[in-house]
Coordinates of C-alpha atoms in Angstrom, one line a residue:
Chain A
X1257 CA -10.2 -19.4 37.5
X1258 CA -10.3 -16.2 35.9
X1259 CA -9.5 -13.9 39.4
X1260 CA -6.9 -16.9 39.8
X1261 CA -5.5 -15.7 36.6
X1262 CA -5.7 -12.1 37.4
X1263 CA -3.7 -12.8 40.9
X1264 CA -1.0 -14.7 39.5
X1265 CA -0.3 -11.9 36.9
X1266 CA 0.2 -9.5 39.5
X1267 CA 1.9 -11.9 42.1
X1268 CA 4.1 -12.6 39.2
X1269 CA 5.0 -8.7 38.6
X1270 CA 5.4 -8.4 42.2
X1271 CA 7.7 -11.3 42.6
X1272 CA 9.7 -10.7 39.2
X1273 CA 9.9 -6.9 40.1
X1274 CA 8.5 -6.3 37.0
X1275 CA 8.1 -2.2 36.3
X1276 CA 6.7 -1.0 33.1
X1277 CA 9.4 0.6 31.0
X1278 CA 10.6 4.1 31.2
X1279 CA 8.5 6.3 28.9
X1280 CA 11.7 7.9 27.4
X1281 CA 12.8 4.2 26.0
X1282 CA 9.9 4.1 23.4
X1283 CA 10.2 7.8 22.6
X1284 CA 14.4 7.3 21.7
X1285 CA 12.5 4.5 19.6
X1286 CA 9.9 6.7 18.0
X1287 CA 12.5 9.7 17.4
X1288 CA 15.1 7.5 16.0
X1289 CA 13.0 5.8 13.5
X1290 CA 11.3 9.1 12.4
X1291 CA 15.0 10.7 11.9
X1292 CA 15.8 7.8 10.3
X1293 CA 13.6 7.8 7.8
X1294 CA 14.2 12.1 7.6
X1295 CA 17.5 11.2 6.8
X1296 CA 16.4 8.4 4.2
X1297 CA 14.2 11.1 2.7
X1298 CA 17.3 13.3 2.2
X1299 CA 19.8 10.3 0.8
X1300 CA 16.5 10.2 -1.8
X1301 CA 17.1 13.7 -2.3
X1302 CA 20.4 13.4 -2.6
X1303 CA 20.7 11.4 -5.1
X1304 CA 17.9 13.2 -7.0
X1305 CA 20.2 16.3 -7.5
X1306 CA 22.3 14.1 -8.6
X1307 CA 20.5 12.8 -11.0
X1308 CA 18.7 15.8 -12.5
X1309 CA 22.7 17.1 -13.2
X1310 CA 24.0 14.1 -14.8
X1311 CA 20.8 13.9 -16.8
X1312 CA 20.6 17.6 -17.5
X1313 CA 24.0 17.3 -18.6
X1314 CA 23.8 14.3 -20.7
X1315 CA 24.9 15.5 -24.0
X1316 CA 21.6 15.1 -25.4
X1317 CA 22.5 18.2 -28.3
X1318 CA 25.2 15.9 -29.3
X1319 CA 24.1 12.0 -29.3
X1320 CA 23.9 11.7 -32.5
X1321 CA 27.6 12.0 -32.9
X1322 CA 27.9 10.2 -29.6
X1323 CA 25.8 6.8 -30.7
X1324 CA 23.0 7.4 -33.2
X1325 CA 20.0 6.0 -32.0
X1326 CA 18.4 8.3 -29.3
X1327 CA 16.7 5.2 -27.4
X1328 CA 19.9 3.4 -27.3
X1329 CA 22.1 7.0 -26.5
X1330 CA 19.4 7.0 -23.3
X1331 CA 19.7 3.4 -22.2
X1332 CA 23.4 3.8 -22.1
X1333 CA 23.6 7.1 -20.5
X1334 CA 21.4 6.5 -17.7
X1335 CA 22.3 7.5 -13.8
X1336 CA 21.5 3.6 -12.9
X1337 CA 23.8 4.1 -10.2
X1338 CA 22.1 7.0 -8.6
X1339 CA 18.5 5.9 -9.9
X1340 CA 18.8 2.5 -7.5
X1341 CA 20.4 5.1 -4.7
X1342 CA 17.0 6.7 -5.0
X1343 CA 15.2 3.8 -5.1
X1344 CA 16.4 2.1 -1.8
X1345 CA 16.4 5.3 -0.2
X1346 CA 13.0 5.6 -1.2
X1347 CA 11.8 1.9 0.5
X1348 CA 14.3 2.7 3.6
X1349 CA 12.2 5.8 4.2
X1350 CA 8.9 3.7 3.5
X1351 CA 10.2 1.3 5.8
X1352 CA 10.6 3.7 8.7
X1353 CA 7.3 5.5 7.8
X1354 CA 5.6 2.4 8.4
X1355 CA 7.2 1.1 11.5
X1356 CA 6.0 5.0 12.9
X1357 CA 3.2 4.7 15.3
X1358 CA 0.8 5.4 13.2
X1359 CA 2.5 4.8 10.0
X1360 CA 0.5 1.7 9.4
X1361 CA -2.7 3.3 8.8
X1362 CA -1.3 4.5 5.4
X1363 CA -1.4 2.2 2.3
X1364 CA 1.9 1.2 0.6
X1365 CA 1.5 3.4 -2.9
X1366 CA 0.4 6.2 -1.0
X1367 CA 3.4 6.0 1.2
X1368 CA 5.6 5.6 -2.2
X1369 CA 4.5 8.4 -3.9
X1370 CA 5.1 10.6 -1.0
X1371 CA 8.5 9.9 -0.6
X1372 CA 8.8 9.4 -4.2
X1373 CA 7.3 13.7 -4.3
X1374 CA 9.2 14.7 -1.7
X1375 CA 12.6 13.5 -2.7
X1376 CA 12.3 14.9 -6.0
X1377 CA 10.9 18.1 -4.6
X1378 CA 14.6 18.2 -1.8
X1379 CA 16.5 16.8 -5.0
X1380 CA 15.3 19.7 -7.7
X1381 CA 16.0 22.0 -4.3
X1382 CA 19.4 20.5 -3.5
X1383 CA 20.5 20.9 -7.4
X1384 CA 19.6 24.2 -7.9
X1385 CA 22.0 25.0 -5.1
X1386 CA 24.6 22.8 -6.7
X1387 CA 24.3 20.0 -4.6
X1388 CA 23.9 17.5 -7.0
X1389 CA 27.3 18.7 -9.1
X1390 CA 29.0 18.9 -5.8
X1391 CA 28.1 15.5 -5.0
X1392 CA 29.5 14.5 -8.0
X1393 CA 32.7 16.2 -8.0
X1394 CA 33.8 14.7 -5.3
X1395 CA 33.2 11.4 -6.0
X1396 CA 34.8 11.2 -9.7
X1397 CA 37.6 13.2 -7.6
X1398 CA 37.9 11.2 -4.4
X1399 CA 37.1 7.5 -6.5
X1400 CA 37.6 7.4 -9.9
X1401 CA 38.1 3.9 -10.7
X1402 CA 34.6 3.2 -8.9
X1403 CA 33.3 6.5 -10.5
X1404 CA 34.4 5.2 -13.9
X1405 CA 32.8 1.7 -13.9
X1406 CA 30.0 2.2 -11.6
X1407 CA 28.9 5.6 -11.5
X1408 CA 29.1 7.8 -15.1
X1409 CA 30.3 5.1 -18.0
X1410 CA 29.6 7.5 -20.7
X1411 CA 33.3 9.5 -20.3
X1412 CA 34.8 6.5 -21.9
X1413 CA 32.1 6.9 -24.5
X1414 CA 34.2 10.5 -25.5
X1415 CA 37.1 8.6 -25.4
X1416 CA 37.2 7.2 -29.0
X1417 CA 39.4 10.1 -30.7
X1418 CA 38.6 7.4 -34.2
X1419 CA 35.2 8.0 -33.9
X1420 CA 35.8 12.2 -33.5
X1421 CA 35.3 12.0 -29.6
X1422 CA 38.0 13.3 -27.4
X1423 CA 38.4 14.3 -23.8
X1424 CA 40.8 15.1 -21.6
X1425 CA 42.8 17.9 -20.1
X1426 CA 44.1 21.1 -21.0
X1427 CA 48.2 21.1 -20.6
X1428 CA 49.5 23.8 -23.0
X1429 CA 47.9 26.5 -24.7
X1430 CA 50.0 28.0 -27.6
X1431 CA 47.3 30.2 -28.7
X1432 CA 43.1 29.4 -28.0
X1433 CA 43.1 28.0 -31.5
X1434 CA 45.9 25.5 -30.6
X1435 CA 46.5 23.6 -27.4
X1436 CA 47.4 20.4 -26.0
X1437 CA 45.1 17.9 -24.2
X1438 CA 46.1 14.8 -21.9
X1439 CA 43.1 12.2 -22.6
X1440 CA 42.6 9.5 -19.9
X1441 CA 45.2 7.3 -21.3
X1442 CA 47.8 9.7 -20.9
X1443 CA 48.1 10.7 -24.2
X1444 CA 48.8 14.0 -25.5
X1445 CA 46.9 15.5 -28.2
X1446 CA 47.7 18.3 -30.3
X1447 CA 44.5 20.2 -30.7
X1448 CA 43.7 22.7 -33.7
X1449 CA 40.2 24.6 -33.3
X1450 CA 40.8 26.9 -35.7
X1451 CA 36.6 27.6 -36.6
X1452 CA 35.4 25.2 -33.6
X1453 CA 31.9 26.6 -32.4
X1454 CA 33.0 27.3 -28.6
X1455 CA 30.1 28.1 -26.2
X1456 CA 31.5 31.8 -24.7
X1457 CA 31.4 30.2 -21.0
X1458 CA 34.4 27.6 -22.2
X1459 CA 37.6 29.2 -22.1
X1460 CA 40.6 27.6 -23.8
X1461 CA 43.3 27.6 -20.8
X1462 CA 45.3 25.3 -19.3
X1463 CA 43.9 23.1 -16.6
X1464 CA 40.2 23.0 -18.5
X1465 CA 39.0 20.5 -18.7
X1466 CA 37.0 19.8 -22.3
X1467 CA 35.0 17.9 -24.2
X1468 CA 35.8 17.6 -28.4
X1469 CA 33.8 16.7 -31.3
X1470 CA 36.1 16.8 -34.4
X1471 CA 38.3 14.5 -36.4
X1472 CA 41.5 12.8 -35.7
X1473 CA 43.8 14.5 -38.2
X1474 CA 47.4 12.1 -37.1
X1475 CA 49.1 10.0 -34.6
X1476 CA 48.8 12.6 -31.8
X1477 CA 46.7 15.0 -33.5
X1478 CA 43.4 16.3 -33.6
X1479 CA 40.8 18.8 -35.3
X1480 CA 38.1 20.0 -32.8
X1481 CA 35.1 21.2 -34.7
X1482 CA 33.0 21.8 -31.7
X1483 CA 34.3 22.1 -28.0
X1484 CA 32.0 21.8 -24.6
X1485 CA 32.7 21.6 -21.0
X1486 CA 33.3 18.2 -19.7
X1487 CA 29.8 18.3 -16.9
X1488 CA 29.4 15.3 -14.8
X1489 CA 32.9 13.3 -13.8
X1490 CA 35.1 16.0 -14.8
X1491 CA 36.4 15.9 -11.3
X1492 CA 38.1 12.9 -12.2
X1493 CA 40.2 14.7 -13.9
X1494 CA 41.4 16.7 -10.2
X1495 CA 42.5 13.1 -9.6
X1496 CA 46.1 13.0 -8.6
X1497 CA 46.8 9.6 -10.1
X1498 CA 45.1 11.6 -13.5
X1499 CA 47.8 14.4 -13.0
X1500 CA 51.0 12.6 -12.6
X1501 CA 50.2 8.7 -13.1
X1502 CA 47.8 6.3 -14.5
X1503 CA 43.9 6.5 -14.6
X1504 CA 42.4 3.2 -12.7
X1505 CA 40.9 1.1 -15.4
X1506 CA 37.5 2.0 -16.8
X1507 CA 34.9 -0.1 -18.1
X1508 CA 36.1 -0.5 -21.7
X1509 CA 33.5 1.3 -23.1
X1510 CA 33.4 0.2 -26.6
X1511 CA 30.7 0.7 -29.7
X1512 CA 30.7 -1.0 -32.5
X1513 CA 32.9 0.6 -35.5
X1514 CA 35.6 1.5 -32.6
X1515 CA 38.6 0.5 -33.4
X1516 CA 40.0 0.9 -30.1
X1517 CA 43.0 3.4 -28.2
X1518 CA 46.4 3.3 -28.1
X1519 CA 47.8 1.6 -24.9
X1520 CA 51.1 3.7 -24.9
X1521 CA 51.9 5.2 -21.3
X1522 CA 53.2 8.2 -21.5
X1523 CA 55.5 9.9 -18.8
X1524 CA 54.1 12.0 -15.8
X1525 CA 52.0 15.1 -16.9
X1526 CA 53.9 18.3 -15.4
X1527 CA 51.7 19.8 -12.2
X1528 CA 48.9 22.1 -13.5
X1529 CA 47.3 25.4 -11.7
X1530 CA 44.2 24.8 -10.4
X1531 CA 41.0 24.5 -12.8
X1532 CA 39.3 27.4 -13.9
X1533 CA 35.7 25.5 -13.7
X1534 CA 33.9 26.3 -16.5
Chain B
X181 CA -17.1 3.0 48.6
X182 CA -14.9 0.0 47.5
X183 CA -11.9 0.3 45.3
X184 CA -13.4 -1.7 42.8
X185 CA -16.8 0.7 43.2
X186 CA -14.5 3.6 42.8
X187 CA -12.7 2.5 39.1
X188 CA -16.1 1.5 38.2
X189 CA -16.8 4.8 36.1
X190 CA -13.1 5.2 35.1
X191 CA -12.2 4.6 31.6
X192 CA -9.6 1.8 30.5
X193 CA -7.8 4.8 29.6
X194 CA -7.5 6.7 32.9
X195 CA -7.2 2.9 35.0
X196 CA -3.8 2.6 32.6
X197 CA -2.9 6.1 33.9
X198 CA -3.6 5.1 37.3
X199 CA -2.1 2.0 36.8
X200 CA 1.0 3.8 36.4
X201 CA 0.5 5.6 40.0
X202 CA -0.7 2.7 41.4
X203 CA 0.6 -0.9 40.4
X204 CA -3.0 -2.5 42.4
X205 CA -5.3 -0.6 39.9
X206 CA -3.9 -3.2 37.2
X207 CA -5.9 -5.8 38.3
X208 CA -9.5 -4.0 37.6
X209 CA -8.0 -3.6 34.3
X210 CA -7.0 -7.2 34.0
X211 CA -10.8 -8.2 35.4
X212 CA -12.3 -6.0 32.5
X213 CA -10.5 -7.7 29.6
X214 CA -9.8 -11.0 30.8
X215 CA -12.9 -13.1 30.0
X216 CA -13.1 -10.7 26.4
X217 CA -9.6 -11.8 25.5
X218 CA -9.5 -15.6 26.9
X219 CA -12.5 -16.0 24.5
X220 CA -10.6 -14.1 21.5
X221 CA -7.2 -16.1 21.9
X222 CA -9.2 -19.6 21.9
X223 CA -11.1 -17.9 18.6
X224 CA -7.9 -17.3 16.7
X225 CA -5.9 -20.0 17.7
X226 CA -5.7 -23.7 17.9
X227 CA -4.3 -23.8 21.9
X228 CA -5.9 -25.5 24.8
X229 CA -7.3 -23.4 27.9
X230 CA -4.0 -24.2 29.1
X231 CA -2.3 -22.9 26.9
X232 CA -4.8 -19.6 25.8
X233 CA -4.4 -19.0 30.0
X234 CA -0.5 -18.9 29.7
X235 CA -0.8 -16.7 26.1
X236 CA -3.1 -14.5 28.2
X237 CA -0.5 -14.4 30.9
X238 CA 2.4 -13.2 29.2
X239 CA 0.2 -11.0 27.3
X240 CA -1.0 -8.8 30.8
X241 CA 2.9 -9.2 31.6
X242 CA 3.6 -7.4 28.0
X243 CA 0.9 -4.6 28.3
X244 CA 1.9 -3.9 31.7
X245 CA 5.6 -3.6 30.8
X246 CA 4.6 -1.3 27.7
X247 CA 1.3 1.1 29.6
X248 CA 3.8 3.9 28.7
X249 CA 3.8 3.2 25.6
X250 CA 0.3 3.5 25.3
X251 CA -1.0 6.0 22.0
X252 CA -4.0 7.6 23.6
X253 CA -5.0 7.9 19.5
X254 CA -5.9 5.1 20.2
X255 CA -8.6 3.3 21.7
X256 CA -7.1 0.9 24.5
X257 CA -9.1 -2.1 24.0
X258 CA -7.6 -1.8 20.3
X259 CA -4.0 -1.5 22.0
X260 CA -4.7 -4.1 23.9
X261 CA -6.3 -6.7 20.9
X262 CA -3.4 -5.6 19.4
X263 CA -1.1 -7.1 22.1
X264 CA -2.5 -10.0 22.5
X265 CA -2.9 -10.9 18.7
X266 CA 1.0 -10.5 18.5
X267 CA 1.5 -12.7 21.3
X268 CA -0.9 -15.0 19.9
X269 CA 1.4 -15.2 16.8
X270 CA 4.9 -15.2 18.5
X271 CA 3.1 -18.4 20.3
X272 CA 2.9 -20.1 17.1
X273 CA 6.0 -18.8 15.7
X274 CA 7.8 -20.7 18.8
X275 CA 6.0 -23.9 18.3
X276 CA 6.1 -23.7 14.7
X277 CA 2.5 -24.8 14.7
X278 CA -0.7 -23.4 12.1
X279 CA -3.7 -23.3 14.1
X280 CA -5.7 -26.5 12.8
X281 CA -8.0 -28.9 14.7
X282 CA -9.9 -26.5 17.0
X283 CA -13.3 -25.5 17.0
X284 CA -15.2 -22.4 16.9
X285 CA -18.6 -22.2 18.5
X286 CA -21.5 -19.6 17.5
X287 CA -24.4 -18.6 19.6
X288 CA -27.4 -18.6 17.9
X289 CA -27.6 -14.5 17.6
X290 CA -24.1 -14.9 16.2
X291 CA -25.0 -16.8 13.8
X292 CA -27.7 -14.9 12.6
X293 CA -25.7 -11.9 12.9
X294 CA -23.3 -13.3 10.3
X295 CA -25.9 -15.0 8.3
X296 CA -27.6 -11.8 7.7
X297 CA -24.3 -10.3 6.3
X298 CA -23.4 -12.9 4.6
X299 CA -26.8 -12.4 3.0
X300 CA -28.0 -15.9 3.6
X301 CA -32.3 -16.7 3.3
X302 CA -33.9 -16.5 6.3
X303 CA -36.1 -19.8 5.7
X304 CA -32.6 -21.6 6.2
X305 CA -32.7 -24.5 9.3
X306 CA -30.6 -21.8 12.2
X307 CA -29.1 -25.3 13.5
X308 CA -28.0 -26.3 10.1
X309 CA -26.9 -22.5 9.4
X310 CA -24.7 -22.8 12.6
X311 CA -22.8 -26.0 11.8
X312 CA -22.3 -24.6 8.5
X313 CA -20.9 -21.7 9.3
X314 CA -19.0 -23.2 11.9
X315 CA -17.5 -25.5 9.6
X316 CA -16.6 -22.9 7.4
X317 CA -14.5 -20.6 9.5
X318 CA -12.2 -23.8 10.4
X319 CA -11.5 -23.9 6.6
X320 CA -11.2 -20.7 5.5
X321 CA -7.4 -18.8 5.5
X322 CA -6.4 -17.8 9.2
X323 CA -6.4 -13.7 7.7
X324 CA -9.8 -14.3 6.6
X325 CA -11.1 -16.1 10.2
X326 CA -9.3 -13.5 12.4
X327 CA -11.1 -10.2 10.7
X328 CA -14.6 -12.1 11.0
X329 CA -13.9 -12.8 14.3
X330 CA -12.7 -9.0 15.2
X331 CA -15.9 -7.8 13.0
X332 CA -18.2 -10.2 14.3
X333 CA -17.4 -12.0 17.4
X334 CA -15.6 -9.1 18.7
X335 CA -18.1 -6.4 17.2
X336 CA -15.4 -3.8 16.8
X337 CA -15.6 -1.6 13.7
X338 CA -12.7 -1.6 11.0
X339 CA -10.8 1.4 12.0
X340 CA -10.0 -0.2 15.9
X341 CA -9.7 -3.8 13.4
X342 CA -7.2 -1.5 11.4
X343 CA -5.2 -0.4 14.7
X344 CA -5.3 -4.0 16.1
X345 CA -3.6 -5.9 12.6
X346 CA -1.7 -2.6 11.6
X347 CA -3.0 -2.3 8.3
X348 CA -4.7 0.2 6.7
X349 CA -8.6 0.2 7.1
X350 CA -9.3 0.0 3.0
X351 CA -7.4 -3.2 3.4
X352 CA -9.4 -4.3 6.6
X353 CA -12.6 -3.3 4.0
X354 CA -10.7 -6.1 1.4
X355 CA -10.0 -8.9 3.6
X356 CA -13.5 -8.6 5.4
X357 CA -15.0 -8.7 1.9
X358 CA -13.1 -11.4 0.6
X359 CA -13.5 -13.6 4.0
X360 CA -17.2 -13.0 3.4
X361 CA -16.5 -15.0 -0.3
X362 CA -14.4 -17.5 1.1
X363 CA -17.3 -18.1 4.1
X364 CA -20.1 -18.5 1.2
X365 CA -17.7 -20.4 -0.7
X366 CA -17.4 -23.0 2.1
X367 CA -20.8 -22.8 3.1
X368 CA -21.1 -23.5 -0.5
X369 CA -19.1 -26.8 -0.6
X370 CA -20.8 -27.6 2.9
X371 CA -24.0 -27.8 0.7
X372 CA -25.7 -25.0 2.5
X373 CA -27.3 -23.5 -0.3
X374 CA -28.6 -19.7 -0.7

């Protein structure tokens, strides 16, 4: 029965013209799922950079102004956004490390924690050559409305000028103790800084882009006591819709004790030189 | 000197080469693992002869389409297990059936080999050892009976187990360990007592 068996599989091949298949068809498939999971490896790393800048620059010298409990300030401020990036990029790359031809062999935390090392090995790489800032220029730039709810939440968190919190835009600059800012609901502020600690890498020109910690002093004015850059989503500000119309809507960031902003729309802002980048 | 005298002191590994030259030296390639792999698909599954011949079948048909896909890492009997153990499970994925209702037989030195792993006393009735243990590999979780009969029935060791299931060989080392439980569990509950 059994050389019956053995005959009918190769009368079959014969007669179906059966050929094995070419070797370069499982090769292509070899190649493409080990570039696959390269390219995984860099997304991971990616959005690493990423997050190393947004957490680098996450105001931490300041949260006590910003929300008072530290635990809290860090539960709100979180990259979420970039930390699931990470994540599925992480089990995509997993994925195609075990579906390698020898990829099987390896168990599943071991294969984690690789990819887990290596992606924050590219991703501290990537943002020391300003990949992760990049990345995130362009984005609040190119999609601010998606930026603003999805990505970076805590710019509306500056955007309580009741609360001492103000962001926005350079427009005029009378003199670098007074100047005029355009916040994200296109209002204009009248700025005095006169004895505002001012790191030496911020200067006070039009098209800056800043961050205040002061007091509101009157309808449209405002006493900055200490000024910063504005860090991650400040290319949101580049936005044209920023410069001459209205900012999409953002999350309506609120904590408790706000008493909310003034919905007036003001009229376009004039066209602005390019920004200095602090 | 015959053909078949000739691939007689060839390796499966240089007759899948060959094979690749030479569709014909398939079949002394086919003679070498048919009788081992009728005998492992009727082990793991709950088919008739039939059915195990037609599993077998398509399963020549898959490793001939893929010999150049081949890992020579690899041992080719493992490639080849591994083959048929997916086509074993793509058969009941299509009829949507668990493999229940079939029997497993042990040889008497089988059953001693097992028995002495599972640590059993040796003053035991061999007859009623046999039934027991036959009993208890129909009960026991289809991952549990498949690496006992790889380790056991097959004799392979756990890193050509490993390459045959795709999983790692620590967690070949689990499941035989925990099969080994479930067996003396069942032997257990079949009142053969230690």
């Amino acid at each position: 029965m059994f050389k019956e068996l053995s005959q009918e599989v190769l009368k079959k091949i014969e007669e179906k013209h059966i050929k094995p298949k070419p070797r370069w068809t499982f090769l292509l498939k070899d190649y493409a799922v080990w570039i696959l999971g390269a390219l995984a490896l860099f997304s991971g790393g990616l959005a690493f950079a990423v997050v190393i800048y947004m957490v680098k620059n996450n105001d931490w010298e300041v949260y006590k102004n910003i929300n008072g409990s530290l635990p809290q300030f860090v539960v709100l401020t979180m990259p979420y956004f970039w930390l699931i990036f990470l994540a599925v990029f992480i089990l995509v790359a997993h994925y195609n490390f075990k579906h390698t031809k020898t990829g099987y062999r390896y168990r599943l935390p071991a294969v984690i924690g690789v990819s887990i090392v290596l992606s924050i090995g590219l991703g501290g790489f990537l943002y020391g050559a300003g990949v992760g800032r990049a990345i995130d220029d362009v984005l609040s730039e190119n999609a601010p409305g998606f930026y603003r709810v999805f990505v970076n939440r805590r710019l509306d968190m500056w955007a309580r000028p009741e609360r001492g919190l103000l962001l926005g835009l350079i427009t005029t600059v009378n003199n670098p103790q007074e100047f005029e800012l355009l916040d994200f609901e296109r209002r204009t502020w009248a700025v005095s800084a006169f004895g505002a600690a001012i790191p030496p890498f911020v200067k006070i020109e039009t098209g800056g882009r800043i961050k205040i910690i002061g007091e509101k002093t009157g309808e449209n004015a405002f006493h900055a006591v200490m000024i910063m850059p504005v860090g991650p989503g400040r290319g949101m500000m580049r936005h044209p819709e920023f410069m001459h119309g209205v900012m999409p809507p953002g999350p309506g960031f609120m904590m408790r004790g706000d008493v909310g902003l003034d919905s007036d729309i003001m009229p376009p802002a004039p066209p602005l030189p390019p920004d200095p980048d602090f | 000197m015959t053909n078949l005298e000739q691939t007689q002191d060839k390796t499966d590994e240089e007759l899948a080469v060959l094979t690749l030259e030479n569709q014909g030296n398939f079949l002394y390639l086919l003679k070498r693992y048919e009788d081992k792999l009728m005998r492992y698909i009727l082990r793991i599954s709950n088919v008739s002869r039939e059915e195990a011949e037609d599993i077998l079948q398509d399963t020549f048909i898959k490793v001939y389409q893929n010999l150049n896909d081949f890992d020579p890492e690899l041992k080719f009997s493992s490639w080849i297990y591994r083959i048929t153990h997916n086509q074993v499970v793509s058969h009941h994925r299509r009829r949507q059936a668990r493999p229940e209702g079939y029997k497993i037989e042990l040889s008497d030195e089988l059953a001693n080999k097992l028995a002495a792993d599972l640590n059993t006393p040796r003053e035991i009735d061999r007859g009623l050892l046999r039934q027991g243990l036959e009993a208890a590999l129909l009960n026991i979780d289809e991952k549990y009976r498949e690496v006992i009969v790889l380790k056991f029935f097959e004799g392979l060791d756990y890193r050509e187990i490993s390459d045959i299931l795709k999983k790692p060989v620590g967690t070949i080392g689990t499941l035989i360990n925990r099969a080994k439980i479930k067996l003396r569990e069942e032997m257990k509950k079949n009142s053969i007592k230690y």
